mmCIF file of C-alpha atoms in Angstrom:
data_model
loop_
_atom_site.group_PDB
_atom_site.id
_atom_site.type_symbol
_atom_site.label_atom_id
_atom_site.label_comp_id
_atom_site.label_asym_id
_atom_site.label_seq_id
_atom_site.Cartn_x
_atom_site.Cartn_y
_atom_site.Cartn_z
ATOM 1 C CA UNK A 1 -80.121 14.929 -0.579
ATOM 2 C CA UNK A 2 -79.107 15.705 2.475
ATOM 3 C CA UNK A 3 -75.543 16.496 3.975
ATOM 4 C CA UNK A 4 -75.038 12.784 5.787
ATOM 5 C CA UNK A 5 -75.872 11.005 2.528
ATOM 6 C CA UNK A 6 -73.844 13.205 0.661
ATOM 7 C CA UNK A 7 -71.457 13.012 2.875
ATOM 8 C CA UNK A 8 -72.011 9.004 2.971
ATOM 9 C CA UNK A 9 -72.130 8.733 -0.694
ATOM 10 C CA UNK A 10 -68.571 10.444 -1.147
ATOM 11 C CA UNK A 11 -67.322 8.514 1.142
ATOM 12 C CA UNK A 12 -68.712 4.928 -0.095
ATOM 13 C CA UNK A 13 -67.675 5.852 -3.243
ATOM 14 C CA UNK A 14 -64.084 7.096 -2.511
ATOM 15 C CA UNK A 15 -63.121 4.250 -0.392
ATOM 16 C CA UNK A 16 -64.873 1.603 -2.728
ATOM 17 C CA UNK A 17 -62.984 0.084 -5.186
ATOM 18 C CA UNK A 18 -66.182 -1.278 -6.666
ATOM 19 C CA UNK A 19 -65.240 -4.888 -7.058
ATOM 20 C CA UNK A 20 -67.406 -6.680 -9.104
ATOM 21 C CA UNK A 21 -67.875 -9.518 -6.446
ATOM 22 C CA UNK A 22 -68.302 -7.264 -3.408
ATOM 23 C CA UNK A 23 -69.661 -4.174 -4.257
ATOM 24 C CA UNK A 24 -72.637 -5.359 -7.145
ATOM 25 C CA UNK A 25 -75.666 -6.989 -5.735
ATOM 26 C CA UNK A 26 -77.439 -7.268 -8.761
ATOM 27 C CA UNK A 27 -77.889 -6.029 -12.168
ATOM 28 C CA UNK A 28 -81.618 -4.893 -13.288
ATOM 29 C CA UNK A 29 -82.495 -4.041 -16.809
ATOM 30 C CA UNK A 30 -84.631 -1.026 -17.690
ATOM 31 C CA UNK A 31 -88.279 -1.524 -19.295
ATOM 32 C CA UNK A 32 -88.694 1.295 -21.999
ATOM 33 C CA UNK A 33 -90.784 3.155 -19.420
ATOM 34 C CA UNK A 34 -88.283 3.494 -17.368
ATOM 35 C CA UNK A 35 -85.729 4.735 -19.535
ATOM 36 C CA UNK A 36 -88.270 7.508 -21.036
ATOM 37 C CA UNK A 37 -88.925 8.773 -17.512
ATOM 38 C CA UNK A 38 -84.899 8.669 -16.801
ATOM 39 C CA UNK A 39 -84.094 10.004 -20.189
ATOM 40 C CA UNK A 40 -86.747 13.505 -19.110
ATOM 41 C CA UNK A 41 -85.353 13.681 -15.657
ATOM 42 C CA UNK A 42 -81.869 13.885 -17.134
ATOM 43 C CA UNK A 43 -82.849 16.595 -19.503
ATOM 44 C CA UNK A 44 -84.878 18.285 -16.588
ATOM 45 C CA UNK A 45 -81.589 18.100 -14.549
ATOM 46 C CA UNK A 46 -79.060 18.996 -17.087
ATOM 47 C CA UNK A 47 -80.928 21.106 -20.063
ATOM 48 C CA UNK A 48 -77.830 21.632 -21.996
ATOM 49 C CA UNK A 49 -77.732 17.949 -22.647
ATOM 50 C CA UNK A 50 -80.567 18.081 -25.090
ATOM 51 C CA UNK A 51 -79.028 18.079 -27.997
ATOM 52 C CA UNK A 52 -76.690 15.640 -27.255
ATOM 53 C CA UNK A 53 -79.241 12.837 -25.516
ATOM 54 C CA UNK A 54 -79.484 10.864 -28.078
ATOM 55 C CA UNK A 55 -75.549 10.097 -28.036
ATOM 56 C CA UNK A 56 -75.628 9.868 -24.644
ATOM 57 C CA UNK A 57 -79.092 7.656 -23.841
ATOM 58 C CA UNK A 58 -80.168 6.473 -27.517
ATOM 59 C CA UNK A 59 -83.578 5.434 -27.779
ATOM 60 C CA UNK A 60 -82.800 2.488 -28.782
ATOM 61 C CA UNK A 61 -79.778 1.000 -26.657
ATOM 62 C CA UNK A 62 -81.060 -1.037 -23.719
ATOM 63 C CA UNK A 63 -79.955 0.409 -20.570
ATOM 64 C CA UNK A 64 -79.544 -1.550 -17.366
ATOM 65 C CA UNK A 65 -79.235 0.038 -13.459
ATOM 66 C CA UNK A 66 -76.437 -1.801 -11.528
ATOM 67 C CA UNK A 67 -77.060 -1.863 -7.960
ATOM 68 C CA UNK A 68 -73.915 -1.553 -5.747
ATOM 69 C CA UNK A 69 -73.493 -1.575 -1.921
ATOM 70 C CA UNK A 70 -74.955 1.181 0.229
ATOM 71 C CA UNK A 71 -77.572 1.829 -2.123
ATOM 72 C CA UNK A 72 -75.595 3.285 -4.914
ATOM 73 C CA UNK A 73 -76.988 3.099 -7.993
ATOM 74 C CA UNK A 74 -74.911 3.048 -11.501
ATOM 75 C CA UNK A 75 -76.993 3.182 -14.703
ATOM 76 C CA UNK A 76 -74.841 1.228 -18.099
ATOM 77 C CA UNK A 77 -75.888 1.203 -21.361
ATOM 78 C CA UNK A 78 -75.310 -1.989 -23.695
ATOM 79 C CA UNK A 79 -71.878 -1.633 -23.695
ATOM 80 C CA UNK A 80 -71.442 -1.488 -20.090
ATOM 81 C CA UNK A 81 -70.099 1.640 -19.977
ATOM 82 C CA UNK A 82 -71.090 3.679 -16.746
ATOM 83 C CA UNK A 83 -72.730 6.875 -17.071
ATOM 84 C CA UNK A 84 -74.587 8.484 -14.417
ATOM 85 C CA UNK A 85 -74.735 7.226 -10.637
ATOM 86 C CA UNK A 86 -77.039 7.971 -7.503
ATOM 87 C CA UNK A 87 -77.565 7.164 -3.918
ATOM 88 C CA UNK A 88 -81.178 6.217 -2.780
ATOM 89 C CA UNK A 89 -83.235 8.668 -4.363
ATOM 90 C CA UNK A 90 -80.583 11.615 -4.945
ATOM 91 C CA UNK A 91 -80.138 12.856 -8.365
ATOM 92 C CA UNK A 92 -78.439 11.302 -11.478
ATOM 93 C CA UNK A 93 -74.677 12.795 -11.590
ATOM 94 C CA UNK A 94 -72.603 11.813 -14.760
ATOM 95 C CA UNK A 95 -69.517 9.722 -14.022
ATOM 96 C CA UNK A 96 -66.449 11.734 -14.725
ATOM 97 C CA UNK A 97 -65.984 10.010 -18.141
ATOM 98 C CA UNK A 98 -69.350 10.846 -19.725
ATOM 99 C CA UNK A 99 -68.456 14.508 -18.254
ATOM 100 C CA UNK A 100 -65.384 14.219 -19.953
ATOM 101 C CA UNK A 101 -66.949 13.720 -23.275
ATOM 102 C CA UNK A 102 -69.411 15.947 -22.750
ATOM 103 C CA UNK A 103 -67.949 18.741 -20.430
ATOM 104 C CA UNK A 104 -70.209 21.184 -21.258
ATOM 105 C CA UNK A 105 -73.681 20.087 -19.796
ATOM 106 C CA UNK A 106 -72.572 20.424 -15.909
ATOM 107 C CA UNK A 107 -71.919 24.077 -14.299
ATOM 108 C CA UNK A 108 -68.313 24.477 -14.037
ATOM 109 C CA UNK A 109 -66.435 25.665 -10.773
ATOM 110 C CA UNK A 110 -62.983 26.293 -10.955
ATOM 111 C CA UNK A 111 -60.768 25.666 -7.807
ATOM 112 C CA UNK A 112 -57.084 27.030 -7.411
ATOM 113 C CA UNK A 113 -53.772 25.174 -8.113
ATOM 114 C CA UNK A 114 -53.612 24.584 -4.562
ATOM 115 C CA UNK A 115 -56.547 22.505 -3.921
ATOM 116 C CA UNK A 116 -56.101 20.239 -6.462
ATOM 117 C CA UNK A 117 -54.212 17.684 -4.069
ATOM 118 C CA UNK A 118 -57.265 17.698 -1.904
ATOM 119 C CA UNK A 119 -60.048 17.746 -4.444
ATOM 120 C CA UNK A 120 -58.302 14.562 -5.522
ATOM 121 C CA UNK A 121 -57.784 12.642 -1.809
ATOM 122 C CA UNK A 122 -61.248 13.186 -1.838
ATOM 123 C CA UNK A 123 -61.704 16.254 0.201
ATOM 124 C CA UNK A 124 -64.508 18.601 0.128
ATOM 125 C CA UNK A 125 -64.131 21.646 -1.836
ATOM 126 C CA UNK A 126 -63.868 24.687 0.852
ATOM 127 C CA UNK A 127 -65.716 28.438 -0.105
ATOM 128 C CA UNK A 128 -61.849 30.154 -0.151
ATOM 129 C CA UNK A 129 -60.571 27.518 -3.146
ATOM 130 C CA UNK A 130 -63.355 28.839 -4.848
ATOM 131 C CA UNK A 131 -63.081 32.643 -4.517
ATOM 132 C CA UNK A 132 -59.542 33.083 -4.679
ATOM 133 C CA UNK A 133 -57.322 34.095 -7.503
ATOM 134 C CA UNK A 134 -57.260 31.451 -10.061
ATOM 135 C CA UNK A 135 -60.344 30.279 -8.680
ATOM 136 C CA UNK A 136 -63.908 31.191 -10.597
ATOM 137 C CA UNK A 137 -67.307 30.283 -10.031
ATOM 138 C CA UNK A 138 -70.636 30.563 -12.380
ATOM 139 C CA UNK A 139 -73.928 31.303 -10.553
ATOM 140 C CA UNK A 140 -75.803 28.219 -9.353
ATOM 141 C CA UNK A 141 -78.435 27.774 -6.535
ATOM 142 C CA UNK A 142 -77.843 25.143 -3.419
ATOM 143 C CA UNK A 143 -78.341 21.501 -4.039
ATOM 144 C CA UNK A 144 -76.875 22.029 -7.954
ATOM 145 C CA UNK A 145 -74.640 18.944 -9.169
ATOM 146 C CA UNK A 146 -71.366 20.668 -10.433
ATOM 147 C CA UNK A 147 -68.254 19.639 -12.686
ATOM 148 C CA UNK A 148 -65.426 21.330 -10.709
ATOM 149 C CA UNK A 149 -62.522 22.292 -12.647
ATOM 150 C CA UNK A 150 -58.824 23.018 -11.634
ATOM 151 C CA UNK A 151 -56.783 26.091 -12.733
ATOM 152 C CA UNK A 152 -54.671 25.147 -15.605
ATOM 153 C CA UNK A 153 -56.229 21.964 -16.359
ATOM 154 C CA UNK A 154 -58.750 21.224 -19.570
ATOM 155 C CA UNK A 155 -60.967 18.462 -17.694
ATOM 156 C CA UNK A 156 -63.281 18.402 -14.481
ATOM 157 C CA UNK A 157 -61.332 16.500 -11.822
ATOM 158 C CA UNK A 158 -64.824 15.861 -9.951
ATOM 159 C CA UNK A 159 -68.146 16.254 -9.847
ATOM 160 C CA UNK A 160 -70.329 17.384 -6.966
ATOM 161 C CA UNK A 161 -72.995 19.242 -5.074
ATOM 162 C CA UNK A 162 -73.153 22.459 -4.197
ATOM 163 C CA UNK A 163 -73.550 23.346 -0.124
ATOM 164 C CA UNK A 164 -74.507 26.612 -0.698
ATOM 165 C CA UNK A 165 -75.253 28.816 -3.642
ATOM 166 C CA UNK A 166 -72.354 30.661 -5.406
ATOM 167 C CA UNK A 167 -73.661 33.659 -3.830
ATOM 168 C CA UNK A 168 -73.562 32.469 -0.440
ATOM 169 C CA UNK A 169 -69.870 30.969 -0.919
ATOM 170 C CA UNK A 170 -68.681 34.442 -1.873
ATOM 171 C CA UNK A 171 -69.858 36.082 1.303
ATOM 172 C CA UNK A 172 -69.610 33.693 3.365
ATOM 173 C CA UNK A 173 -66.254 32.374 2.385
ATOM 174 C CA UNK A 174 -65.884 29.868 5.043
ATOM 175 C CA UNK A 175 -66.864 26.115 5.301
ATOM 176 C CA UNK A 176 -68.098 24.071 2.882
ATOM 177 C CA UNK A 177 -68.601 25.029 -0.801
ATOM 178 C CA UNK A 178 -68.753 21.860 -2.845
ATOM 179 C CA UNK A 179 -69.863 18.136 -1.635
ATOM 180 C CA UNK A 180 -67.509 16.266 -3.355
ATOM 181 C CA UNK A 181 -69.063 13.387 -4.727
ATOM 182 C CA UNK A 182 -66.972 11.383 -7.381
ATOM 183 C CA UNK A 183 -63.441 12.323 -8.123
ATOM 184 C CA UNK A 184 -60.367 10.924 -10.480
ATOM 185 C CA UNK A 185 -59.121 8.031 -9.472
ATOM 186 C CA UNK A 186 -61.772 7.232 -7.444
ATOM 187 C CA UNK A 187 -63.691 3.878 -6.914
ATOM 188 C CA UNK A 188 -66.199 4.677 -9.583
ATOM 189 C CA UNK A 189 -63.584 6.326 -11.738
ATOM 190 C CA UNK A 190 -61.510 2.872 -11.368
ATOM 191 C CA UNK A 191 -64.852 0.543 -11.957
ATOM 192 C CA UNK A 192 -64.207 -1.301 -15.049
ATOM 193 C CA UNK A 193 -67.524 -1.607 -17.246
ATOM 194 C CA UNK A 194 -70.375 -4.061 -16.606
ATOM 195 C CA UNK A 195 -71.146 -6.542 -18.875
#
């Protein structure tokens, strides 16, 4: 994905509130196929998720793609509940409340106290909020979809991309670190579920 549709994908989906009426332009149900091929992507994406997929995506639930404005895609399963979301073609990222359950199948990037106020107006997370004290980082590669933490705090407060790899933010330690892409609060985070 590149940097404009990240950058228009945080933004659509920070400003959006996600109103049923305005922001869905249709619902689409999944053919078994589908799912399958979304269900090995996932698992390609996210390996520590395997032994959890079946919670997540059973085999059996029918799963439907809701199709927002923008072209924002949020997959639901039966129950509505949202899961993972996309833009065009970009890759499935968990909504911060399967994350939540499962907090362990994203990298984790910790940012200091002091950026939480920004991480959660929506801001993107800056290479010095993640390589100062309280900060911490594990090693990931550019392009890698992220749960970033906060110091002190036991759940992610967003997910995101990474700009550049962890090694690059530590040497670099200017600009850009994390895309953020779906934060607390948020649109998405607000979205009731779709029946």
């Amino acid at each position: 994905m590149s940097d404009l549709e990240n950058l228009i994908l945080r933004e659509k989906v920070a400003s959006s509130k996600f109103d049923e009426k305005e922001s869905i332009s249709g619902v689409q149900q999944l053919k078994s196929s589908v799912q399958k091929g979304i269900r090995a992507r996932l698992l390609e994406l996210y390996p520590h998720l395997e032994n959890y997929i079946d919670q997540v995506l059973p085999k059996k639930d029918t799963f439907r793609i809701v199709k927002c404005h923008d072209h924002i895609e949020i997959m639901v399963n039966s129950a509505g509940e949202l899961l993972f979301f996309r833009q065009r073609e970009g890759p499935w990222m968990p909504t911060l409340k399967l994350l939540h359950k499962y907090p362990f199948f994203l990298p984790m990037q910790q940012v200091d106290k002091g950026a939480i106020r920004f991480v959660l107006s929506g801001a993107n997370i800056m290479c010095p909020g993640l390589t100062s004290p309280g900060a911490r980082m594990s090693g990931v590669d550019k392009g890698q979809v992220v749960a970033v933490m906060a110091e002190g705090k036991e759940h992610a407060l967003a997910v995101g991309c990474t700009a550049l790899s962890t090694d690059d933010i530590a040497k670099v330690n200017k600009g850009v670190g994390i895309e953020n892409c779906h934060y607390l609060n948020d649109g998405l985070w607000q979205m009731k579920p779709v029946k």
